[in-house]
Amino acid sequence: NPQVIPNPNSGYFKVQLPDVYNGAVSYSLCHSAGSLAKTGTTQVSSGYGDFDFSGRQFPPGLYYLTIRKPGFGMKTNLKVIIK
């Protein structure tokens, strides 16, 4: 099952994903209030993707991370707690 490691975190975390997500993925991170905090792309290798938002000034709170595999119609949604 996809999961955020660690969760809660300070803005740096890994996401464990099924191997079918290996390669380029797109993501969006939204605050629970609805504002879009960040979008981008990253590489997933051996079932893990690195996400580093620690250099950004995101207020602590609950966020929703959506990860999509372009061209495959796959999507997963995860809760992320930034403290």
C-alpha positions as a Markdown table, in Angstrom:
| # | Residue | x | y | z |
|---|---|---|---|---|
| 1 | Asn | 0.0 | 0.0 | 0.0 |
| 2 | Pro | 1.3 | 3.5 | -0.8 |
| 3 | Gln | 2.5 | 5.3 | 2.3 |
| 4 | Val | 4.3 | 8.5 | 3.4 |
| 5 | Ile | 7.5 | 7.9 | 5.5 |
| 6 | Pro | 7.8 | 9.5 | 8.0 |
| 7 | Asn | 4.4 | 11.0 | 8.7 |
| 8 | Pro | 4.2 | 13.4 | 10.4 |
| 9 | Asn | 7.3 | 15.1 | 9.0 |
| 10 | Ser | 9.0 | 18.5 | 8.7 |
| 11 | Gly | 8.6 | 18.7 | 4.9 |
| 12 | Tyr | 11.0 | 16.0 | 3.8 |
| 13 | Phe | 9.6 | 12.6 | 3.2 |
| 14 | Lys | 9.6 | 9.5 | 1.0 |
| 15 | Val | 6.6 | 8.0 | -0.5 |
| 16 | Gln | 6.5 | 4.2 | -0.9 |
| 17 | Leu | 4.6 | 3.3 | -4.1 |
| 18 | Pro | 3.9 | 0.0 | -5.9 |
| 19 | Asp | 6.5 | -0.8 | -8.6 |
| 20 | Val | 4.0 | 0.1 | -11.3 |
| 21 | Tyr | 4.7 | 3.7 | -10.5 |
| 22 | Asn | 8.5 | 3.4 | -11.3 |
| 23 | Gly | 9.7 | 6.1 | -13.7 |
| 24 | Ala | 8.4 | 9.7 | -14.0 |
| 25 | Val | 5.4 | 10.7 | -11.9 |
| 26 | Ser | 3.6 | 14.0 | -11.5 |
| 27 | Tyr | 2.4 | 15.3 | -8.1 |
| 28 | Ser | 0.4 | 18.0 | -6.5 |
| 29 | Leu | 0.5 | 18.9 | -2.8 |
| 30 | Cys | -2.6 | 20.8 | -1.5 |
| 31 | His | -3.3 | 22.2 | 1.9 |
| 32 | Ser | -6.4 | 20.9 | 3.6 |
| 33 | Ala | -7.9 | 24.4 | 3.3 |
| 34 | Gly | -7.8 | 23.9 | -0.5 |
| 35 | Ser | -4.8 | 26.0 | -1.6 |
| 36 | Leu | -2.3 | 24.4 | -4.0 |
| 37 | Ala | 1.1 | 24.4 | -2.3 |
| 38 | Lys | 3.3 | 22.7 | -4.9 |
| 39 | Thr | 3.2 | 20.8 | -8.2 |
| 40 | Gly | 6.0 | 19.0 | -10.0 |
| 41 | Thr | 7.5 | 15.8 | -11.3 |
| 42 | Thr | 9.9 | 13.3 | -9.7 |
| 43 | Gln | 11.4 | 9.9 | -10.4 |
| 44 | Val | 10.2 | 6.8 | -8.6 |
| 45 | Ser | 12.8 | 4.0 | -8.4 |
| 46 | Ser | 12.4 | 0.6 | -6.7 |
| 47 | Gly | 9.0 | 1.7 | -5.4 |
| 48 | Tyr | 10.2 | 4.9 | -3.7 |
| 49 | Gly | 9.9 | 8.5 | -4.6 |
| 50 | Asp | 11.7 | 11.4 | -2.8 |
| 51 | Phe | 9.8 | 14.6 | -2.0 |
| 52 | Asp | 11.7 | 17.4 | -0.4 |
| 53 | Phe | 9.6 | 20.4 | 0.6 |
| 54 | Ser | 11.7 | 21.2 | 3.7 |
| 55 | Gly | 13.2 | 24.3 | 2.0 |
| 56 | Arg | 9.7 | 25.7 | 1.4 |
| 57 | Gln | 7.8 | 27.8 | 4.0 |
| 58 | Phe | 4.7 | 25.6 | 4.2 |
| 59 | Pro | 2.7 | 26.2 | 7.3 |
| 60 | Pro | 2.2 | 23.2 | 9.5 |
| 61 | Gly | -0.9 | 21.3 | 8.9 |
| 62 | Leu | -2.7 | 18.6 | 6.9 |
| 63 | Tyr | -1.9 | 18.3 | 3.2 |
| 64 | Tyr | -3.1 | 16.0 | 0.5 |
| 65 | Leu | -0.5 | 14.6 | -2.0 |
| 66 | Thr | -1.8 | 13.3 | -5.3 |
| 67 | Ile | 0.6 | 11.3 | -7.4 |
| 68 | Arg | -0.2 | 10.4 | -11.0 |
| 69 | Lys | 1.6 | 8.2 | -13.5 |
| 70 | Pro | 1.2 | 10.0 | -16.8 |
| 71 | Gly | -0.1 | 7.9 | -19.7 |
| 72 | Phe | -1.3 | 5.0 | -17.5 |
| 73 | Gly | -4.3 | 6.5 | -15.8 |
| 74 | Met | -3.0 | 5.6 | -12.3 |
| 75 | Lys | -3.5 | 8.0 | -9.4 |
| 76 | Thr | -3.1 | 7.7 | -5.6 |
| 77 | Asn | -4.0 | 10.2 | -2.9 |
| 78 | Leu | -2.2 | 10.3 | 0.4 |
| 79 | Lys | -2.4 | 12.4 | 3.6 |
| 80 | Val | 0.7 | 14.3 | 4.6 |
| 81 | Ile | 1.1 | 16.0 | 8.0 |
| 82 | Ile | 3.8 | 18.7 | 8.1 |
| 83 | Lys | 4.7 | 19.9 | 11.5 |
